[in-house]
GROMACS .gro file of C-alpha atoms in nm:
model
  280
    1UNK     CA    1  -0.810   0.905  -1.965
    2UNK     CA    2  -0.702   1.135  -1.671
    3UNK     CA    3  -0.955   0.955  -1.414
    4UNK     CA    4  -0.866   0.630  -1.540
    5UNK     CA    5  -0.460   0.717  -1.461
    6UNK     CA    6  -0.524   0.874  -1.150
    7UNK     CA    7  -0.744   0.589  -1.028
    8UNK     CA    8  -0.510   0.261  -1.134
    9UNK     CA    9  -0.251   0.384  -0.827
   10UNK     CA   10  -0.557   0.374  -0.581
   11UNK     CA   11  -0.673   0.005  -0.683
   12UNK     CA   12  -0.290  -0.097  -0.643
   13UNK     CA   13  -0.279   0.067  -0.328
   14UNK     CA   14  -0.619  -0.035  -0.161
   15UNK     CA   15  -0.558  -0.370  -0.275
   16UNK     CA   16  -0.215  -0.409  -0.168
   17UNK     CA   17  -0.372  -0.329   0.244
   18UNK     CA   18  -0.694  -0.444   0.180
   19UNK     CA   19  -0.685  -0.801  -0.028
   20UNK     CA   20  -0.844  -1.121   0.137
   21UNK     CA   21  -0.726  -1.264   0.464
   22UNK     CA   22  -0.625  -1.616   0.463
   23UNK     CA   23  -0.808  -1.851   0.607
   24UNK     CA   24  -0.778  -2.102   0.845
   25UNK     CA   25  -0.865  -2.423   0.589
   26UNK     CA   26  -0.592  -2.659   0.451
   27UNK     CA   27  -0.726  -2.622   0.082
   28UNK     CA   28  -0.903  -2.307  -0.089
   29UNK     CA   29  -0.937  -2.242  -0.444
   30UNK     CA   30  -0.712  -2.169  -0.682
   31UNK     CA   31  -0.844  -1.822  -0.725
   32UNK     CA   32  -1.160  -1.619  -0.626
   33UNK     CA   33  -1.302  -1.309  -0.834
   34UNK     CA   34  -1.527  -1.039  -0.705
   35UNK     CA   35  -1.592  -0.667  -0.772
   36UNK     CA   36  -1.733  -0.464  -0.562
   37UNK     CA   37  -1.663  -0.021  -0.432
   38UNK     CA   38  -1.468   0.126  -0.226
   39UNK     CA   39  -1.466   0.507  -0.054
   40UNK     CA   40  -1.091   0.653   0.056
   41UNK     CA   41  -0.972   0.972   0.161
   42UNK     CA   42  -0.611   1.057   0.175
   43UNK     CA   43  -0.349   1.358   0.125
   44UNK     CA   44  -0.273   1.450  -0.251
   45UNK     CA   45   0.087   1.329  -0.149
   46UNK     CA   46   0.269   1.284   0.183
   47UNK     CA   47   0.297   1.639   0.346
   48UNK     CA   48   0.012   1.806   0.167
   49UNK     CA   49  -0.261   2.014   0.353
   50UNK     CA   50  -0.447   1.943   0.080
   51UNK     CA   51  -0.670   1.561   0.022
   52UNK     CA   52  -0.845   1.408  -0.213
   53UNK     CA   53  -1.195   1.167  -0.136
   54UNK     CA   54  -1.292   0.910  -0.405
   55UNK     CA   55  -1.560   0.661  -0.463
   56UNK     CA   56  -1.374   0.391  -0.701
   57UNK     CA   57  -1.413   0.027  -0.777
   58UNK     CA   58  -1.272  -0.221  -0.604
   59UNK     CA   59  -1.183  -0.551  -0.728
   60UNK     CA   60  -1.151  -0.883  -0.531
   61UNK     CA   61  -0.910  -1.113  -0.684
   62UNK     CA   62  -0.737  -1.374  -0.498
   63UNK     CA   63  -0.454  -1.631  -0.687
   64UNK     CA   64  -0.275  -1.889  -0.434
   65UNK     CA   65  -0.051  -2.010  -0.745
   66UNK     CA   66   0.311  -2.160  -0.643
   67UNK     CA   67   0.515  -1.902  -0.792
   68UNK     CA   68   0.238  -1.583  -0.797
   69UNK     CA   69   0.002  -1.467  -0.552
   70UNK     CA   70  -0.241  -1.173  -0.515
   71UNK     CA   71  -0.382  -1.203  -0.171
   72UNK     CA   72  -0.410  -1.011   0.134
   73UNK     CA   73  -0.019  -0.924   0.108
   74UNK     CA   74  -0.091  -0.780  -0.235
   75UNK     CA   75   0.025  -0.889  -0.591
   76UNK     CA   76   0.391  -1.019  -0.596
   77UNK     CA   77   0.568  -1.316  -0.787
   78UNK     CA   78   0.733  -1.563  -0.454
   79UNK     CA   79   1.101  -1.600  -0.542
   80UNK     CA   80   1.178  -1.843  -0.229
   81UNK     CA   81   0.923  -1.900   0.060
   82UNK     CA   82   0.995  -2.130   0.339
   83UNK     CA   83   0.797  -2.183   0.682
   84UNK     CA   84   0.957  -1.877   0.794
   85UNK     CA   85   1.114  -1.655   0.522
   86UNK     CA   86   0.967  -1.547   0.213
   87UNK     CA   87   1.125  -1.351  -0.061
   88UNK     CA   88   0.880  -1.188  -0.297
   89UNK     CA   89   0.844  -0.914  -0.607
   90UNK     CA   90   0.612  -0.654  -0.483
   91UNK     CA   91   0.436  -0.315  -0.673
   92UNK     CA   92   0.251  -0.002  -0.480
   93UNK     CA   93   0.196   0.284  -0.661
   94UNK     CA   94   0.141   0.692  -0.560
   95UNK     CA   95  -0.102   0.935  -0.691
   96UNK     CA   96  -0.111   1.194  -0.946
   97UNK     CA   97  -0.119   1.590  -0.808
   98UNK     CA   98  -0.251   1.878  -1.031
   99UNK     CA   99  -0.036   2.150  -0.925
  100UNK     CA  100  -0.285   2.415  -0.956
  101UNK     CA  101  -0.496   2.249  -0.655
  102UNK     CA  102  -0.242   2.267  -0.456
  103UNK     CA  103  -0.173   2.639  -0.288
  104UNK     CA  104   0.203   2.507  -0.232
  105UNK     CA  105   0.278   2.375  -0.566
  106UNK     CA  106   0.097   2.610  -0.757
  107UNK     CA  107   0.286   2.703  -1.080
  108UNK     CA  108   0.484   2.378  -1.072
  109UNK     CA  109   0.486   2.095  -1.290
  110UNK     CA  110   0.198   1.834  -1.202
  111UNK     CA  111   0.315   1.536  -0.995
  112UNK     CA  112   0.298   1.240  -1.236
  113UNK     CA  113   0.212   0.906  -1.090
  114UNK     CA  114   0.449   0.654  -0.983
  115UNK     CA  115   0.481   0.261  -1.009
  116UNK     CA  116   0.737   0.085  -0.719
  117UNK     CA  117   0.824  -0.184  -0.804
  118UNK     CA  118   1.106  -0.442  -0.599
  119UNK     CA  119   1.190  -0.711  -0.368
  120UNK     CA  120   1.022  -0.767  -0.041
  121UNK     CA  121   1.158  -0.995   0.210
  122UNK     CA  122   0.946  -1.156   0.451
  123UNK     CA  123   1.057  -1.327   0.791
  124UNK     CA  124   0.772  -1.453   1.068
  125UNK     CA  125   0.950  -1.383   1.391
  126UNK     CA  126   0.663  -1.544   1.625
  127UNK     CA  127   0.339  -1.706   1.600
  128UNK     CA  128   0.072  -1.822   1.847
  129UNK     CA  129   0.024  -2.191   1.923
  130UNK     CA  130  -0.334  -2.192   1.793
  131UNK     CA  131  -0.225  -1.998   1.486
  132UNK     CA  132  -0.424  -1.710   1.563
  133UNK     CA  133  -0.181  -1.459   1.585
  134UNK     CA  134   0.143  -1.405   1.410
  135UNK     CA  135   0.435  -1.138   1.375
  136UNK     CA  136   0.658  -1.021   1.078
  137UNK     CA  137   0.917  -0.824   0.958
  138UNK     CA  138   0.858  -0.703   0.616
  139UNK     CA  139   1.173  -0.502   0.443
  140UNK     CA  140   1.062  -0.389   0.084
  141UNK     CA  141   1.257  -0.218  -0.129
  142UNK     CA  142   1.085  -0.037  -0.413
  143UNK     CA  143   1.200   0.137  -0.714
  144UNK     CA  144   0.996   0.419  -0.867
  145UNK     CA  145   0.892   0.470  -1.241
  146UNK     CA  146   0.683   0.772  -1.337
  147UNK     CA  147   0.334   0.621  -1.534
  148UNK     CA  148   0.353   0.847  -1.831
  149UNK     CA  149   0.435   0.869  -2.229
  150UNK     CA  150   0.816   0.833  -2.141
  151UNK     CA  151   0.884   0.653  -1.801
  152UNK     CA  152   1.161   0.814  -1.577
  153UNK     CA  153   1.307   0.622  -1.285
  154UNK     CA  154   1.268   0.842  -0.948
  155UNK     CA  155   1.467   0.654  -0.709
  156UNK     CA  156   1.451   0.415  -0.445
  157UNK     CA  157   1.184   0.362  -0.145
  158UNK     CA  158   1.286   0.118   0.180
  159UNK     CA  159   1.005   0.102   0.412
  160UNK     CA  160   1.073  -0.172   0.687
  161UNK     CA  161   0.812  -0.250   0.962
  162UNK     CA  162   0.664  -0.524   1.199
  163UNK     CA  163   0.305  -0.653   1.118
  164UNK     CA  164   0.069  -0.844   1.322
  165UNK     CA  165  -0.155  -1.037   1.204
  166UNK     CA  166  -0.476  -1.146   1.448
  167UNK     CA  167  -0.748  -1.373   1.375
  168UNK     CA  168  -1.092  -1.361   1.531
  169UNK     CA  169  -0.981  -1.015   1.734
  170UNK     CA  170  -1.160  -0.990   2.074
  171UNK     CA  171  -1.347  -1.315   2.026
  172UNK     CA  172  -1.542  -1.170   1.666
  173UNK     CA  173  -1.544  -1.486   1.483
  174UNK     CA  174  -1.413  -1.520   1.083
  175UNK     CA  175  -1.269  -1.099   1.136
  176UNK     CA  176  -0.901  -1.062   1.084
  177UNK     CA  177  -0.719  -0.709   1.205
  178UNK     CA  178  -0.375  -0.604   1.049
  179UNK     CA  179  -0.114  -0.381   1.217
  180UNK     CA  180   0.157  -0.272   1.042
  181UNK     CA  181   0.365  -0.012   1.179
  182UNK     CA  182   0.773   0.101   1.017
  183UNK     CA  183   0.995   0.417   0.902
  184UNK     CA  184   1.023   0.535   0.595
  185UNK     CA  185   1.361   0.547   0.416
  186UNK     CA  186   1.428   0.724   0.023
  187UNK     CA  187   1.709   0.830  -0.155
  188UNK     CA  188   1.784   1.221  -0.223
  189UNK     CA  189   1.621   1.117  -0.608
  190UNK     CA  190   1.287   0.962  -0.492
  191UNK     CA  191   1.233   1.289  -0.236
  192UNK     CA  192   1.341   1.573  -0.506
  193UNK     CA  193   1.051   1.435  -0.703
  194UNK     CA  194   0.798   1.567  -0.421
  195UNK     CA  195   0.971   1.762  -0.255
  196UNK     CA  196   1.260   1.965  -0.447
  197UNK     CA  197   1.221   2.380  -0.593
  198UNK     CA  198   1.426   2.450  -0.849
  199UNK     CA  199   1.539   2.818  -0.914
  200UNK     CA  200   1.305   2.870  -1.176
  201UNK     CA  201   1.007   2.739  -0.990
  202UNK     CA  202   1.087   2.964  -0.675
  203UNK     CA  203   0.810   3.221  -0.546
  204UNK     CA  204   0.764   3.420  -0.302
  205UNK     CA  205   0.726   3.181   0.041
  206UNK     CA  206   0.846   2.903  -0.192
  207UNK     CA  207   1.229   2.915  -0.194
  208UNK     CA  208   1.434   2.724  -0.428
  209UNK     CA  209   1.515   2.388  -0.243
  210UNK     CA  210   1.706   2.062  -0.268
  211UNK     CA  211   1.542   1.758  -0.132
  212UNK     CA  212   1.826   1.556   0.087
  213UNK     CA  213   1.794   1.124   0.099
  214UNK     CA  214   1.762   0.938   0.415
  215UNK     CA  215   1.452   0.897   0.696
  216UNK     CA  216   1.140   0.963   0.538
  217UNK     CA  217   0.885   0.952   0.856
  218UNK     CA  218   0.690   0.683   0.997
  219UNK     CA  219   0.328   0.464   0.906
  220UNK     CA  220   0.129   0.319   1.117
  221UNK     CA  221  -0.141   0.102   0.944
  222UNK     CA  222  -0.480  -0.057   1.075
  223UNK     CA  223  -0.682  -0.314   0.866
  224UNK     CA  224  -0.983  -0.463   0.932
  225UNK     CA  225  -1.177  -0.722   0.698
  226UNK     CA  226  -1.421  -0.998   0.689
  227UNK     CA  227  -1.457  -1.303   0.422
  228UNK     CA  228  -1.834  -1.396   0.393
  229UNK     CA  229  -1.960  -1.661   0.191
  230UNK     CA  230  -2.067  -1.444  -0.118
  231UNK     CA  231  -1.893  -1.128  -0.025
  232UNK     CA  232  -1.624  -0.920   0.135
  233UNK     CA  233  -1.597  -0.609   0.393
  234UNK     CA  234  -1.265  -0.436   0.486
  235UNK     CA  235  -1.122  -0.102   0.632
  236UNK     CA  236  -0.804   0.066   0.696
  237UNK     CA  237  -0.713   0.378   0.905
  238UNK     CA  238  -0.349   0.527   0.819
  239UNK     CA  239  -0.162   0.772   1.006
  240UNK     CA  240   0.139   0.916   0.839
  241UNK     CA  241   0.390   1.093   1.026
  242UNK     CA  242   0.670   1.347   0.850
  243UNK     CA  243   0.804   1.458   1.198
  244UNK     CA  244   1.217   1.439   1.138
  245UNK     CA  245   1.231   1.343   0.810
  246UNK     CA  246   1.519   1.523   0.661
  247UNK     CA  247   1.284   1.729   0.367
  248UNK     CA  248   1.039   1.796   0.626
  249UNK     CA  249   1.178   2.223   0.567
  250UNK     CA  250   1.066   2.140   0.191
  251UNK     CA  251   0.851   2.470   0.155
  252UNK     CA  252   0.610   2.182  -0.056
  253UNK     CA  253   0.601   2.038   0.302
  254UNK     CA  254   0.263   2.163   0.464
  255UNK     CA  255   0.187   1.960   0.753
  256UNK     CA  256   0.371   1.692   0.887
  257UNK     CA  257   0.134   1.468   0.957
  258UNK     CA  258  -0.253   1.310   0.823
  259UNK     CA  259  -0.460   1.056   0.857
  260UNK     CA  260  -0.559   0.814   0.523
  261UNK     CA  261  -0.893   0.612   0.576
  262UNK     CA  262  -1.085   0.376   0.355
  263UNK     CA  263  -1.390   0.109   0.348
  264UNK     CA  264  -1.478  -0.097   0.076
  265UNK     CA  265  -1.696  -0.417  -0.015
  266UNK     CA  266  -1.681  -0.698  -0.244
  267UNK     CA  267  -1.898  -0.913  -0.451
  268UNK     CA  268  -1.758  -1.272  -0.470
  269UNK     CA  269  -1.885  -1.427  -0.804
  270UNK     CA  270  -1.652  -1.710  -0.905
  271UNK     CA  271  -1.435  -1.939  -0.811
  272UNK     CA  272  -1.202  -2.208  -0.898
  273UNK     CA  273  -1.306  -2.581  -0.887
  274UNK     CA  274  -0.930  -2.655  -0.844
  275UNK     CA  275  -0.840  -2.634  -0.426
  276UNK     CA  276  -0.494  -2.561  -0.341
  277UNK     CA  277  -0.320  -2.586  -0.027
  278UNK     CA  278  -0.317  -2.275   0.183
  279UNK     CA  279  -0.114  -2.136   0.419
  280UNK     CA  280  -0.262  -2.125   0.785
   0.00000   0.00000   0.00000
């Protein structure tokens, strides 16, 4: 039960940077199921010298309905969606951290998961004239449930940033890249979940500490993926920079910086008969 918990966060995170591009025809089915595995590596939690590798599956699901979607934006539920603004319900998730594999937290409580769950507005500030290329501002806000017996909320999570989305990069034919590049912002709540010591979990080099809200570091985000006819490729590299956030003192605060990388492949095995129309 452990592996399955700490798992579900990674297949809502790799699938929320990793789902299928669009495409560039008027009408696509309905929805699209695959399965397939993925390989990740990333820090046990933002600031952590320690990381965690896994080999995981990955499902391929894609669902163009009018009000829901799971697609290469991830799963959320469309509230309003114009030619240039959409306004969605989004999830991402974080990991669970054993405390005693972690020379920092060592004697603390584990970490327990979270779910974030919240609005995401979208607004397309440019695109190219062939369609090929196109730029948005994405500002989600996220609250954050802890995934256990008795959920606890842990605060709020604002994370704006510009993506760019470019088909057929360099002249590679059917490949679409992903940039997505923001701050980080979280309340004094969200960051005393990670980051706080209270008195009675103090140690020697670990000093009793109280997590402050406001600028949480920076992301910046590459994706890489390919649709085929039967199956699906796709890669991201992450870099994750603490530098000035306001708990980067947090003696839980190891290194202020790390790099998150994945690949993964799909299986596409159905389909919908029913075609949809699709946004270029």
């Amino acid at each position: 039960m452990k592996n399955i918990i700490r798992i579900l966060p990674l297949l809502v995170f790799w699938t929320g940077l990793l789902a299928a591009p669009g495409a560039r025809a008027d009408s696509l089915p309905l929805w699209e199921a695959g399965a397939g595995v993925a390989a990740i590596t990333l820090p046990d939690y933002r600031g952590a010298k320690e990381r965690s590798n896994y080999v995981l599956p990955l499902p391929y699901f894609v669902y163009r309905g009018e009000w829901l979607k799971a697609d290469r934006d991830g799963v959320r539920g469309t509230l309003f969606d114009s030619e240039r603004v959409e306004l969605n319900l989004s999830v991402n998730a974080t990991l669970p951290v054993n405390s005693e594999d972690s020379v920092a937290r060592r004697g603390m409580a584990d970490l327990k998961p979270t779910v974030e769950l919240g609005p995401t507005l979208n607004l397309t500030l440019w695109r190219s004239p062939s369609q090929d290329m196109k730029l948005d501002f994405r500002a989600p806000l996220r609250a954050a449930v802890t995934v256990e017996s008795s959920p606890r909320h842990v605060g709020w999570l604002f994370s704006p940033s510009l993506n760019l989305d470019i088909r057929d990069p360099g002249g590679f034919a059917g490949w679409n890249l992903g940039i997505l590049a923001g701050p980080v912002f979280s309340n004094s709540e969200y960051n005393a979940h990670f980051y706080s010591v209270r008195p009675d979990e103090a140690a020697p080099g670990r000093p009793a500490y109280d997590a402050p809200g406001g600028y949480s570091g920076s992301q910046i985000t590459l994706g890489l993926s390919r649709r085929f006819p039967r199956y699906w490729i796709g890669a991201f590299l992450r870099y994750d920079s603490l530098a000035g956030a306001r708990f980067a003192d947090s003696p839980l605060v190891s290194r202020t910086d790390a790099v998150w990388a994945g690949f993964g492949i799909s299986w596409i095995f159905a389909e919908s008969g029913r075609l949809v129309e699709a946004r270029k």
